[in-house]
Short mmCIF file of C-alpha atoms in Angstrom, two decimals:
data_model
loop_
_atom_site.label_atom_id
_atom_site.label_comp_id
_atom_site.label_asym_id
_atom_site.label_seq_id
_atom_site.Cartn_x
_atom_site.Cartn_y
_atom_site.Cartn_z
CA MET A 608 0.00 0.00 0.00
CA LYS A 609 1.34 3.42 -0.85
CA ASN A 610 1.49 6.29 1.60
CA ILE A 611 -1.28 8.84 1.23
CA ILE A 612 -0.36 11.20 4.08
CA GLU A 613 3.17 12.15 5.10
CA LEU A 614 3.49 14.58 7.99
CA ASP A 615 7.11 15.52 8.69
CA GLN A 616 8.10 17.61 11.71
CA VAL A 617 4.90 19.60 11.45
CA GLY A 618 4.70 22.51 13.87
CA MET A 619 2.16 25.24 14.27
CA VAL A 620 2.30 28.40 16.34
CA TYR A 621 -0.46 30.96 16.32
CA GLU A 622 -0.65 34.41 17.82
CA THR A 623 -3.34 35.45 20.27
CA GLY A 624 -3.90 38.70 22.13
CA SER A 625 -1.90 37.42 25.11
CA GLY A 626 1.04 35.95 23.23
CA SER A 627 1.85 33.02 20.98
CA VAL A 628 0.51 29.50 21.46
CA GLU A 629 2.29 26.42 20.22
CA ALA A 630 -0.55 24.20 18.99
CA LEU A 631 1.53 21.48 17.35
CA ARG A 632 5.17 20.40 17.74
CA ASP A 633 7.20 17.96 15.70
CA ILE A 634 4.36 15.83 14.37
CA ARG A 635 5.67 12.88 12.32
CA LEU A 636 3.09 10.51 10.93
CA THR A 637 2.82 8.43 7.81
CA VAL A 638 -0.57 7.03 6.83
CA ARG A 639 -1.01 4.28 4.24
CA GLU A 640 -3.81 4.32 1.72
CA GLY A 641 -7.00 2.78 3.11
CA GLU A 642 -5.92 3.01 6.74
CA PHE A 643 -8.30 4.02 9.52
CA ILE A 644 -6.45 6.26 11.98
CA SER A 645 -7.96 7.57 15.22
CA LEU A 646 -6.52 10.65 16.89
CA VAL A 647 -7.22 10.69 20.60
CA GLY A 648 -6.21 13.07 23.35
CA PRO A 649 -7.47 15.61 25.85
CA SER A 650 -8.96 18.97 24.88
CA GLY A 651 -6.42 21.40 23.56
CA CYS A 652 -3.95 18.76 22.37
CA GLY A 653 -4.24 20.05 18.82
CA LYS A 654 -5.94 17.04 17.26
CA SER A 655 -8.54 19.13 15.44
CA THR A 656 -5.84 21.57 14.37
CA LEU A 657 -3.80 18.67 12.98
CA LEU A 658 -6.83 17.58 10.94
CA ARG A 659 -7.22 21.07 9.47
CA VAL A 660 -3.52 21.43 8.75
CA THR A 661 -3.65 18.12 6.85
CA ALA A 662 -6.57 19.42 4.77
CA GLY A 663 -4.74 22.68 4.07
CA LEU A 664 -7.43 24.67 5.89
CA ARG A 665 -4.91 26.12 8.38
CA PRO A 666 -1.30 26.96 7.60
CA MET A 667 1.47 25.14 9.47
CA THR A 668 4.44 27.19 10.61
CA SER A 669 7.11 24.53 10.17
CA GLY A 670 7.62 21.10 8.64
CA SER A 671 5.85 19.66 5.64
CA VAL A 672 2.54 18.00 4.79
CA VAL A 673 2.28 15.81 1.70
CA VAL A 674 -1.04 14.30 0.68
CA ASP A 675 -1.20 11.90 -2.26
CA GLY A 676 2.26 12.99 -3.39
CA VAL A 677 1.42 16.70 -3.42
CA SER A 678 2.75 19.22 -0.92
CA VAL A 679 -0.15 20.90 0.89
CA THR A 680 -0.06 24.70 0.96
CA LYS A 681 -3.74 25.51 0.34
CA PRO A 682 -7.00 23.56 0.66
CA ILE A 683 -6.76 20.34 -1.31
CA GLN A 684 -9.93 19.13 -2.91
CA LYS A 685 -9.20 15.49 -2.12
CA VAL A 686 -10.82 15.49 1.30
CA GLY A 687 -14.29 15.10 2.68
CA MET A 688 -14.86 16.63 6.10
CA VAL A 689 -17.33 15.73 8.84
CA PHE A 690 -17.56 18.04 11.85
CA GLN A 691 -18.84 17.64 15.40
CA SER A 692 -22.11 19.32 14.45
CA ALA A 693 -23.65 18.26 11.17
CA VAL A 694 -23.57 21.87 9.83
CA LEU A 695 -26.35 21.15 7.37
CA LEU A 696 -27.75 24.24 5.66
CA LYS A 697 -31.19 24.78 7.17
CA TRP A 698 -32.68 26.27 4.00
CA ARG A 699 -31.87 23.24 1.86
CA SER A 700 -33.42 19.80 1.67
CA ILE A 701 -31.31 16.83 2.75
CA LEU A 702 -30.63 15.94 -0.90
CA ASP A 703 -29.55 19.49 -1.75
CA ASN A 704 -27.31 19.54 1.31
CA VAL A 705 -25.57 16.38 0.13
CA LEU A 706 -25.15 18.00 -3.31
CA LEU A 707 -23.52 21.16 -1.88
CA PRO A 708 -19.89 20.03 -2.45
CA ALA A 709 -20.57 19.61 -6.18
CA GLU A 710 -21.90 23.17 -6.37
CA LEU A 711 -19.06 24.64 -4.32
CA ALA A 712 -16.44 22.82 -6.39
CA GLY A 713 -17.97 24.21 -9.58
CA LEU A 714 -19.32 20.88 -10.86
CA ASN A 715 -22.78 20.24 -12.27
CA PRO A 716 -24.90 19.07 -9.32
CA ARG A 717 -27.40 17.33 -11.66
CA LYS A 718 -24.75 14.76 -12.53
CA TYR A 719 -24.39 13.86 -8.86
CA ARG A 720 -28.07 13.42 -8.00
CA ASP A 721 -28.05 9.67 -8.49
CA ARG A 722 -24.89 9.25 -6.44
CA ALA A 723 -26.33 11.43 -3.67
CA ARG A 724 -29.49 9.29 -3.58
CA GLU A 725 -27.42 6.09 -3.48
CA LEU A 726 -25.37 7.38 -0.56
CA LEU A 727 -28.47 8.46 1.36
CA GLU A 728 -29.98 5.03 0.62
CA LEU A 729 -26.80 3.41 1.95
CA VAL A 730 -27.10 5.15 5.33
CA GLY A 731 -30.85 4.53 5.55
CA LEU A 732 -32.01 8.02 4.64
CA GLY A 733 -33.56 7.07 1.30
CA ASP A 734 -37.00 8.25 2.40
CA PHE A 735 -35.75 11.56 3.79
CA THR A 736 -34.22 13.22 0.72
CA ARG A 737 -36.91 15.93 0.54
CA LYS A 738 -36.99 16.64 4.28
CA SER A 739 -35.52 19.72 5.87
CA PRO A 740 -32.56 19.14 8.23
CA ASN A 741 -34.42 20.16 11.40
CA GLU A 742 -36.97 17.40 10.75
CA LEU A 743 -34.19 14.85 11.36
CA SER A 744 -32.69 13.54 14.60
CA GLY A 745 -29.07 14.30 15.51
CA GLY A 746 -27.89 10.87 14.35
CA MET A 747 -29.71 11.17 11.03
CA GLN A 748 -28.26 14.65 10.47
CA GLN A 749 -24.77 13.27 11.03
CA ARG A 750 -25.47 10.46 8.52
CA ALA A 751 -26.47 13.09 5.96
CA ALA A 752 -23.25 15.00 6.74
CA LEU A 753 -21.30 11.80 6.09
CA CYS A 754 -23.03 11.44 2.69
CA ARG A 755 -22.11 15.03 1.88
CA ALA A 756 -18.46 14.32 2.69
CA LEU A 757 -18.52 11.22 0.45
CA LEU A 758 -20.30 12.82 -2.54
CA LEU A 759 -17.22 13.65 -4.62
CA ASP A 760 -15.61 10.32 -3.68
CA PRO A 761 -12.55 11.84 -1.97
CA PRO A 762 -9.70 9.44 -1.19
CA LEU A 763 -9.34 11.00 2.25
CA LEU A 764 -12.02 11.46 4.90
CA LEU A 765 -11.34 13.78 7.85
CA MET A 766 -13.72 13.44 10.78
CA ASP A 767 -13.58 15.87 13.69
CA GLU A 768 -15.39 14.31 16.67
CA PRO A 769 -18.34 13.54 14.40
CA PHE A 770 -20.31 11.57 16.98
CA GLY A 771 -19.29 13.57 20.06
CA ALA A 772 -22.65 15.28 20.41
CA LEU A 773 -24.75 12.10 20.10
CA ASP A 774 -26.11 9.97 22.92
CA ALA A 775 -24.25 6.76 23.76
CA MET A 776 -26.58 4.33 21.96
CA THR A 777 -26.75 6.39 18.78
CA ARG A 778 -23.01 6.76 18.93
CA ASP A 779 -22.48 2.97 19.01
CA ASP A 780 -24.85 2.60 16.05
CA MET A 781 -22.99 5.28 14.13
CA ASN A 782 -19.63 3.56 14.79
CA LEU A 783 -20.90 0.33 13.25
CA GLU A 784 -22.52 2.27 10.42
CA LEU A 785 -19.28 4.12 9.67
CA LEU A 786 -17.28 0.87 9.50
CA ARG A 787 -19.92 -0.61 7.19
CA VAL A 788 -19.95 2.41 4.88
CA TRP A 789 -16.14 2.51 4.95
CA GLY A 790 -16.04 -1.12 3.84
CA GLU A 791 -18.81 -0.80 1.27
CA THR A 792 -17.80 2.36 -0.56
CA GLY A 793 -14.81 1.52 -2.70
CA GLY A 794 -14.58 -2.15 -1.72
CA GLN A 795 -11.66 -3.94 -0.06
CA GLU A 796 -9.06 -2.43 -2.39
CA GLY A 797 -10.14 1.19 -2.75
CA ARG A 798 -11.13 1.87 0.84
CA LYS A 799 -10.93 5.47 1.90
CA THR A 800 -8.28 6.66 4.27
CA ILE A 801 -9.88 8.05 7.41
CA LEU A 802 -8.46 10.37 10.06
CA PHE A 803 -10.92 10.28 12.95
CA VAL A 804 -10.59 12.68 15.89
CA THR A 805 -12.31 11.68 19.12
CA HIS A 806 -12.28 12.21 22.89
CA SER A 807 -13.36 8.65 23.52
CA ILE A 808 -10.65 6.03 23.89
CA PRO A 809 -13.02 3.05 23.36
CA GLU A 810 -14.37 4.65 20.18
CA ALA A 811 -10.82 5.27 18.93
CA VAL A 812 -9.78 1.64 19.56
CA PHE A 813 -12.99 0.16 18.16
CA LEU A 814 -12.71 1.95 14.82
CA ALA A 815 -9.02 2.25 14.05
CA ASP A 816 -6.14 0.29 12.58
CA ARG A 817 -3.84 2.59 14.51
CA VAL A 818 -4.55 5.01 17.33
CA VAL A 819 -2.45 8.17 17.51
CA VAL A 820 -2.33 9.30 21.14
CA MET A 821 -1.64 13.00 21.55
CA SER A 822 -0.61 15.04 24.58
CA PRO A 823 -1.34 18.73 25.10
CA ARG A 824 0.56 22.03 25.29
CA PRO A 825 2.20 21.78 22.89
CA GLY A 826 0.32 19.15 20.91
CA ARG A 827 2.66 16.23 20.32
CA ILE A 828 2.31 12.57 19.45
CA ALA A 829 2.80 10.62 22.69
CA GLU A 830 2.36 7.15 21.24
CA ILE A 831 1.08 5.34 18.18
CA VAL A 832 -0.75 2.11 19.01
CA ASP A 833 -1.29 -0.64 16.42
CA VAL A 834 -4.73 -2.10 17.04
CA GLY A 835 -4.56 -5.78 16.16
CA LEU A 836 -8.28 -6.49 16.59
CA PRO A 837 -9.67 -8.53 13.68
CA ARG A 838 -12.19 -7.06 11.21
CA PRO A 839 -15.09 -6.99 10.68
CA ARG A 840 -15.62 -5.66 14.18
CA SER A 841 -18.92 -5.85 16.00
CA MET A 842 -20.32 -5.09 19.43
CA GLU A 843 -18.78 -8.39 20.61
CA THR A 844 -15.35 -6.96 19.82
CA ARG A 845 -15.88 -4.54 22.68
CA ALA A 846 -16.41 -7.38 25.13
CA THR A 847 -13.03 -9.04 24.41
CA PRO A 848 -10.14 -8.73 26.88
CA GLU A 849 -7.89 -7.52 24.03
CA PHE A 850 -10.18 -4.54 23.47
CA GLY A 851 -10.06 -3.72 27.18
CA GLN A 852 -6.29 -3.97 27.26
CA TYR A 853 -5.81 -1.57 24.34
CA THR A 854 -8.19 0.87 25.98
CA LEU A 855 -6.36 0.65 29.29
CA ASP A 856 -2.92 1.06 27.69
CA ILE A 857 -3.99 4.22 25.92
CA TYR A 858 -5.57 5.51 29.10
CA ASP A 859 -2.25 4.88 30.86
CA THR A 860 -0.35 6.81 28.22
CA LEU A 861 -2.72 9.76 28.55
CA THR A 862 -2.71 9.86 32.34
CA GLY A 863 0.96 9.04 32.82
CA GLY A 864 0.50 5.50 34.10
CA GLN A 865 -1.76 6.16 37.08
CA ALA A 866 -4.28 3.53 36.06
CA LYS A 867 -1.75 0.73 35.56
CA SER A 868 -3.01 -2.23 37.56
CA ASP A 869 -0.77 -4.97 36.21
CA GLU A 870 2.35 -5.04 34.09
CA THR A 871 1.09 -7.19 31.20
CA PRO A 872 3.30 -6.34 28.26
CA ARG A 873 1.30 -5.55 25.12
CA GLN A 874 3.17 -8.23 23.13
CA ALA A 875 1.50 -10.86 25.26
CA ILE A 876 -1.95 -10.04 23.94
CA ALA A 877 -1.21 -8.84 20.40
CA MET B 1483 -69.50 8.51 -1.20
CA ALA B 1484 -67.90 5.20 -0.45
CA PHE B 1485 -64.40 6.42 0.30
CA LEU B 1486 -65.68 9.15 2.55
CA ASP B 1487 -66.56 6.76 5.32
CA ASP B 1488 -67.88 8.00 8.61
CA ALA B 1489 -64.63 7.86 10.51
CA PHE B 1490 -62.86 9.82 7.79
CA THR B 1491 -65.45 12.61 7.68
CA LYS B 1492 -65.36 12.81 11.44
CA ARG B 1493 -61.58 13.13 11.45
CA LEU B 1494 -61.70 15.76 8.70
CA TRP B 1495 -64.26 17.81 10.58
CA GLY B 1496 -62.29 17.34 13.74
CA SER B 1497 -59.15 18.78 12.22
CA VAL B 1498 -61.03 21.70 10.62
CA LEU B 1499 -62.73 22.52 13.91
CA ASN B 1500 -59.41 22.19 15.70
CA SER B 1501 -57.65 24.69 13.49
CA VAL B 1502 -60.57 27.13 13.72
CA LYS B 1503 -60.45 26.73 17.50
CA ARG B 1504 -56.70 27.31 17.53
CA LEU B 1505 -57.07 30.45 15.43
CA LEU B 1506 -59.80 31.76 17.71
CA ILE B 1507 -57.77 31.11 20.83
CA GLU B 1508 -54.70 32.70 19.28
CA TRP B 1509 -56.52 35.81 18.07
CA PHE B 1510 -59.14 36.06 20.79
CA PRO B 1511 -57.22 38.43 23.11
CA ALA B 1512 -56.37 40.78 20.23
CA ILE B 1513 -59.95 40.85 18.92
CA LEU B 1514 -61.32 41.41 22.42
CA MET B 1515 -58.90 44.29 22.94
CA PHE B 1516 -59.98 45.98 19.69
CA ILE B 1517 -63.66 45.57 20.42
CA GLY B 1518 -63.13 46.82 23.98
CA VAL B 1519 -61.38 49.99 22.81
CA LEU B 1520 -64.12 50.66 20.22
CA VAL B 1521 -66.90 50.18 22.79
CA ILE B 1522 -65.25 52.45 25.40
CA TRP B 1523 -64.56 55.05 22.68
CA GLN B 1524 -68.19 55.00 21.47
CA LEU B 1525 -69.53 55.13 25.05
CA ALA B 1526 -67.22 57.98 25.98
CA VAL B 1527 -68.29 60.03 22.99
CA SER B 1528 -72.04 59.48 23.46
CA THR B 1529 -72.32 59.65 27.28
CA LEU B 1530 -69.86 62.49 27.86
CA GLY B 1531 -71.17 64.46 24.90
CA ILE B 1532 -67.72 65.07 23.40
CA ARG B 1533 -67.96 67.25 20.33
CA GLU B 1534 -67.09 65.68 17.00
CA TYR B 1535 -64.20 68.00 16.11
CA LEU B 1536 -62.44 66.90 19.33
CA LEU B 1537 -63.11 63.17 19.17
CA PRO B 1538 -65.40 61.72 16.51
CA SER B 1539 -67.26 58.50 17.23
CA PRO B 1540 -66.10 55.25 15.57
CA GLY B 1541 -69.22 55.34 13.43
CA SER B 1542 -68.49 58.76 11.96
CA VAL B 1543 -64.87 57.75 11.33
CA VAL B 1544 -66.07 54.79 9.25
CA ASP B 1545 -68.49 57.11 7.42
CA ALA B 1546 -65.61 59.48 6.64
CA MET B 1547 -63.42 56.59 5.46
CA LEU B 1548 -66.03 55.50 2.94
CA SER B 1549 -67.27 58.98 1.99
CA SER B 1550 -67.48 59.60 -1.75
CA GLU B 1551 -66.69 63.29 -1.32
CA ILE B 1552 -63.02 62.48 -0.85
CA PRO B 1553 -61.13 60.76 -3.72
CA TRP B 1554 -59.77 58.11 -1.32
CA GLY B 1555 -58.61 55.84 -4.12
CA LYS B 1556 -56.25 58.48 -5.48
CA HIS B 1557 -54.85 59.41 -2.04
CA ILE B 1558 -54.32 55.78 -1.08
CA LEU B 1559 -52.56 55.11 -4.39
CA VAL B 1560 -50.23 58.11 -3.94
CA THR B 1561 -49.29 57.31 -0.34
CA GLY B 1562 -49.13 53.57 -1.05
CA THR B 1563 -46.70 54.16 -3.93
CA ALA B 1564 -44.53 56.39 -1.74
CA ILE B 1565 -44.48 53.77 1.06
CA LEU B 1566 -43.69 50.87 -1.28
CA GLY B 1567 -41.02 52.89 -3.10
CA ALA B 1568 -39.42 53.95 0.19
CA PHE B 1569 -39.42 50.34 1.37
CA LEU B 1570 -37.88 48.97 -1.83
CA ILE B 1571 -35.15 51.65 -2.01
CA ALA B 1572 -34.28 51.08 1.68
CA ALA B 1573 -34.33 47.28 1.29
CA VAL B 1574 -32.24 47.06 -1.90
CA GLY B 1575 -29.85 49.85 -0.88
CA GLY B 1576 -29.50 48.52 2.67
CA ILE B 1577 -28.83 44.94 1.60
CA LEU B 1578 -26.26 46.08 -0.99
CA LEU B 1579 -24.42 48.35 1.46
CA GLY B 1580 -24.56 45.69 4.21
CA THR B 1581 -23.17 43.06 1.84
CA LEU B 1582 -20.37 45.41 0.73
CA THR B 1583 -19.50 46.05 4.38
CA ALA B 1584 -19.28 42.33 5.13
CA TRP B 1585 -17.49 41.57 1.86
CA SER B 1586 -14.47 43.77 2.52
CA ASN B 1587 -13.09 45.02 5.82
CA MET B 1588 -11.71 48.07 4.06
CA VAL B 1589 -15.09 49.06 2.64
CA GLY B 1590 -16.68 48.42 6.04
CA ARG B 1591 -14.22 50.67 7.82
CA ALA B 1592 -14.69 53.43 5.24
CA LEU B 1593 -18.46 53.19 5.02
CA MET B 1594 -19.65 52.61 8.59
CA PRO B 1595 -18.72 55.94 10.23
CA PHE B 1596 -20.31 57.81 7.32
CA LEU B 1597 -23.51 55.75 7.56
CA VAL B 1598 -23.67 56.31 11.31
CA PHE B 1599 -23.30 60.04 10.71
CA VAL B 1600 -26.10 60.03 8.13
CA ASN B 1601 -28.27 58.06 10.52
CA THR B 1602 -27.85 60.62 13.30
CA LEU B 1603 -29.30 63.36 11.12
CA PRO B 1604 -32.92 64.09 12.03
CA LYS B 1605 -34.55 62.88 8.81
CA VAL B 1606 -37.62 65.04 9.31
CA ALA B 1607 -35.37 68.10 9.16
CA VAL B 1608 -33.88 66.93 5.88
CA ALA B 1609 -37.32 66.74 4.24
CA PRO B 1610 -37.47 70.41 3.10
CA LEU B 1611 -34.05 69.98 1.41
CA PHE B 1612 -35.30 66.98 -0.54
CA LEU B 1613 -38.26 69.05 -1.73
CA LEU B 1614 -35.86 71.79 -2.81
CA TRP B 1615 -33.75 69.32 -4.78
CA PHE B 1616 -36.39 67.05 -6.27
CA GLY B 1617 -39.51 69.24 -6.28
CA TYR B 1618 -43.01 68.26 -5.31
CA GLY B 1619 -44.21 64.74 -5.87
CA ILE B 1620 -43.92 61.17 -4.70
CA PHE B 1621 -40.17 60.77 -5.27
CA PRO B 1622 -38.83 63.04 -2.46
CA ASN B 1623 -41.31 61.39 -0.06
CA MET B 1624 -39.96 57.97 -1.06
CA LEU B 1625 -36.43 59.16 -0.36
CA ILE B 1626 -37.31 60.41 3.12
CA GLY B 1627 -38.90 57.06 3.95
CA ALA B 1628 -35.91 55.21 2.52
CA LEU B 1629 -33.50 57.36 4.52
CA ILE B 1630 -35.31 56.53 7.77
CA GLY B 1631 -35.59 52.83 6.98
CA PHE B 1632 -32.30 51.78 5.39
CA PHE B 1633 -29.94 51.92 8.35
CA PRO B 1634 -31.25 48.90 10.27
CA VAL B 1635 -31.08 46.89 7.03
CA VAL B 1636 -27.40 47.77 6.53
CA ILE B 1637 -26.51 46.85 10.11
CA ASN B 1638 -28.51 43.63 10.22
CA THR B 1639 -27.25 42.49 6.83
CA ALA B 1640 -23.64 43.09 7.85
CA VAL B 1641 -24.12 41.36 11.21
CA GLY B 1642 -26.09 38.46 9.72
CA LEU B 1643 -23.42 37.84 7.10
CA SER B 1644 -20.68 37.63 9.71
CA GLN B 1645 -22.64 35.61 12.31
CA ILE B 1646 -21.73 32.21 10.95
CA ASP B 1647 -20.19 28.98 12.29
CA ASP B 1648 -16.55 28.60 11.40
CA GLU B 1649 -17.33 25.00 10.44
CA MET B 1650 -19.86 26.23 7.91
CA LEU B 1651 -17.15 28.35 6.31
CA ASP B 1652 -14.80 25.34 6.39
CA LEU B 1653 -17.30 23.63 4.09
CA GLY B 1654 -16.50 26.30 1.52
CA ARG B 1655 -12.76 26.24 2.20
CA VAL B 1656 -12.49 22.48 1.74
CA PHE B 1657 -13.56 22.89 -1.89
CA ASN B 1658 -11.62 26.08 -2.56
CA ALA B 1659 -14.96 27.70 -3.35
CA PRO B 1660 -14.68 31.29 -4.62
CA LYS B 1661 -15.76 34.02 -2.21
CA TRP B 1662 -18.84 35.02 -4.21
CA LYS B 1663 -20.05 31.43 -4.18
CA VAL B 1664 -19.68 31.16 -0.41
CA PHE B 1665 -21.69 34.38 -0.13
CA ALA B 1666 -24.38 33.25 -2.54
CA LYS B 1667 -24.78 29.69 -1.26
CA ILE B 1668 -23.96 29.92 2.43
CA ARG B 1669 -23.57 33.39 3.96
CA ILE B 1670 -26.52 35.21 2.41
CA PRO B 1671 -29.19 32.53 3.03
CA ASN B 1672 -27.75 32.16 6.54
CA ALA B 1673 -28.38 35.90 7.07
CA TYR B 1674 -32.03 35.77 5.90
CA PRO B 1675 -33.50 35.87 9.44
CA TYR B 1676 -31.42 38.94 10.32
CA ILE B 1677 -32.25 40.77 7.10
CA LEU B 1678 -35.96 39.96 7.32
CA SER B 1679 -36.30 41.16 10.89
CA ALA B 1680 -34.71 44.48 9.82
CA LEU B 1681 -37.14 44.69 6.90
CA LYS B 1682 -40.03 44.50 9.37
CA VAL B 1683 -38.67 47.65 11.05
CA THR B 1684 -38.16 49.26 7.66
CA ALA B 1685 -41.77 48.55 6.69
CA THR B 1686 -43.00 50.84 9.48
CA ALA B 1687 -40.25 53.41 8.90
CA ALA B 1688 -41.29 53.70 5.24
CA VAL B 1689 -44.80 54.70 6.35
CA VAL B 1690 -43.46 57.39 8.69
CA GLY B 1691 -41.20 58.80 5.98
CA ALA B 1692 -43.89 58.94 3.32
CA ILE B 1693 -46.32 60.77 5.63
CA VAL B 1694 -43.65 63.23 6.85
CA GLY B 1695 -42.92 64.12 3.23
CA GLU B 1696 -46.59 64.72 2.57
CA PHE B 1697 -46.86 66.89 5.69
CA VAL B 1698 -44.05 69.12 4.50
CA ALA B 1699 -45.42 69.71 1.02
CA SER B 1700 -47.87 67.84 -1.13
CA GLN B 1701 -51.04 68.14 -3.16
CA SER B 1702 -52.35 64.62 -2.60
CA GLY B 1703 -51.87 61.59 -0.42
CA LEU B 1704 -53.20 60.58 3.00
CA GLY B 1705 -50.80 62.95 4.80
CA TYR B 1706 -52.18 65.78 2.68
CA VAL B 1707 -55.74 64.78 3.68
CA ILE B 1708 -54.79 65.07 7.37
CA ILE B 1709 -53.21 68.52 6.86
CA THR B 1710 -56.25 69.87 4.97
CA SER B 1711 -58.70 68.39 7.49
CA GLN B 1712 -57.01 70.47 10.17
CA SER B 1713 -57.90 73.78 8.55
CA SER B 1714 -61.59 72.83 8.29
CA LEU B 1715 -61.70 71.14 11.74
CA ASN B 1716 -62.90 67.99 9.97
CA THR B 1717 -61.55 65.58 12.60
CA PRO B 1718 -63.47 62.49 11.37
CA LEU B 1719 -61.62 62.95 8.06
CA ALA B 1720 -58.24 63.02 9.86
CA PHE B 1721 -59.16 59.84 11.76
CA GLY B 1722 -60.29 58.19 8.54
CA ALA B 1723 -56.97 58.99 6.85
CA LEU B 1724 -55.10 57.65 9.90
CA VAL B 1725 -56.94 54.35 9.72
CA TRP B 1726 -56.20 54.07 5.98
CA ILE B 1727 -52.51 54.76 6.71
CA SER B 1728 -52.37 52.04 9.33
CA ILE B 1729 -54.10 49.62 6.94
CA LEU B 1730 -51.37 50.30 4.33
CA GLY B 1731 -48.68 49.86 6.98
CA LEU B 1732 -50.19 46.59 8.19
CA ALA B 1733 -50.41 45.25 4.63
CA LEU B 1734 -46.71 45.92 4.02
CA TYR B 1735 -45.72 44.46 7.38
CA GLY B 1736 -47.84 41.39 6.68
CA ALA B 1737 -46.20 40.93 3.29
CA VAL B 1738 -42.72 41.03 4.87
CA ALA B 1739 -43.81 38.59 7.58
CA ALA B 1740 -45.16 36.22 4.90
CA LEU B 1741 -41.90 36.52 2.93
CA SER B 1742 -40.02 35.65 6.09
CA ARG B 1743 -42.10 32.50 6.57
CA VAL B 1744 -41.28 31.42 3.01
CA LEU B 1745 -37.57 32.31 2.96
CA ALA B 1746 -36.55 31.45 6.51
CA PRO B 1747 -39.10 29.04 7.96
CA TRP B 1748 -36.45 27.64 10.33
CA ALA B 1749 -36.17 30.99 12.10
CA GLU B 1750 -39.93 31.35 12.66
CA GLY B 1751 -40.91 31.08 16.28
CA GLN B 1752 -37.42 31.95 17.48
CA GLU B 1753 -38.20 35.61 17.87
CA ASN B 1754 -41.55 35.12 19.55
#
């Protein structure tokens, strides 16, 4: 598999009224095509900033970002983004919201209608294409936002705490749904690469091939954990001791080892 | 009819009755208030023996409003045109200036102090100047109304265009969308509720401006009717013209409110 994202010594400093803040320091990360990467860490560790720097939405102040062989200096059109809130446009129907990227990118939205309908069908919103966003529940809105991000078939999907505002049950559903959609759009070979930012360690472990653990002030990578859990994953995956061990290890890294109850080396369970 | 079975007709009637009931409950206090004021007014006039040139009875006001001695149609048309013109000039001009202000910081910084200065001028005092420059007629009256009404539109348009989630703007950035497209597809529709609530204010300001213009100098219009009624102590006529003015004002306000329900249905109910 070729590398799709190469972050090399990425740093970012921004100025505020009370001085400069170092948001990111020396980020080195290489992501292979089709990988699912979770970024986890406490508030203010720069994980959302890292996502935006990767997409070219915010400028870095040092280092280099290369996506799909091209150095990123301005927004690249190869990404789909999903935010914490669905940010659907209230004056448009669900279908027209999903078609927005085509319009913004200067393409003919008519040519994408069928694809938009297929995507909405895929996430179970086939009967809601004509509805207005505020007629949908939070989970349904977020599904529509996912369709919007997938419309132009970007190779890279950037998700910034997309399920953070949902209740626990809906969130579990959405995790399974995301893995299903990830597997179904593009097939085994052409899977999208996903960078998924979350606060939740279990969510990060459940979804990802690798979990990037970040620490705050300045935002750095503390550890990168290979998650060896087999796919396809299901709710049973969460009940396995391996899942619990990964979760605990990451928790230890984030809290500086306070929660360590036994000294089981990770090799023993991987 | 076979398909109109009993249960269906009952449900249909039920829903019709329900919506009538809802309307009645919603409007009942307002209707009661109006009727109450009219009754007290009529009683006061007849029991206290107030003379007509001081306070005419509701009945004589209605008579004056429908009297064929006054060419009401012409006056209503003149004032109505002035009000509508004032509203449209204020709306279009205000939205354009507000958009310019939000479009470029430089333009905003240059324009705002000047607009604030213009807004502090007492518009009524400017009216004689407008007559000097543009002569008698509907046009100077339109301009006075527009001058009173355009400022809130500028401010609300500028504020509405900049009150937007950063994530919503990221949607545009992700696709390198040109600035005009982000304005057309995201910022402007997002500002609809702000703009429309300013237009409601402008609708009433347009009425004030048109009448002020007619007070200063005119040969027709409802403001002219009020001025002439003064010299002949024909108070029922003045009241009649007032009611016609408020009917015009209400019609414009209602039209803006209806537009707001069509353009920004998601914002309805938020301001109540």
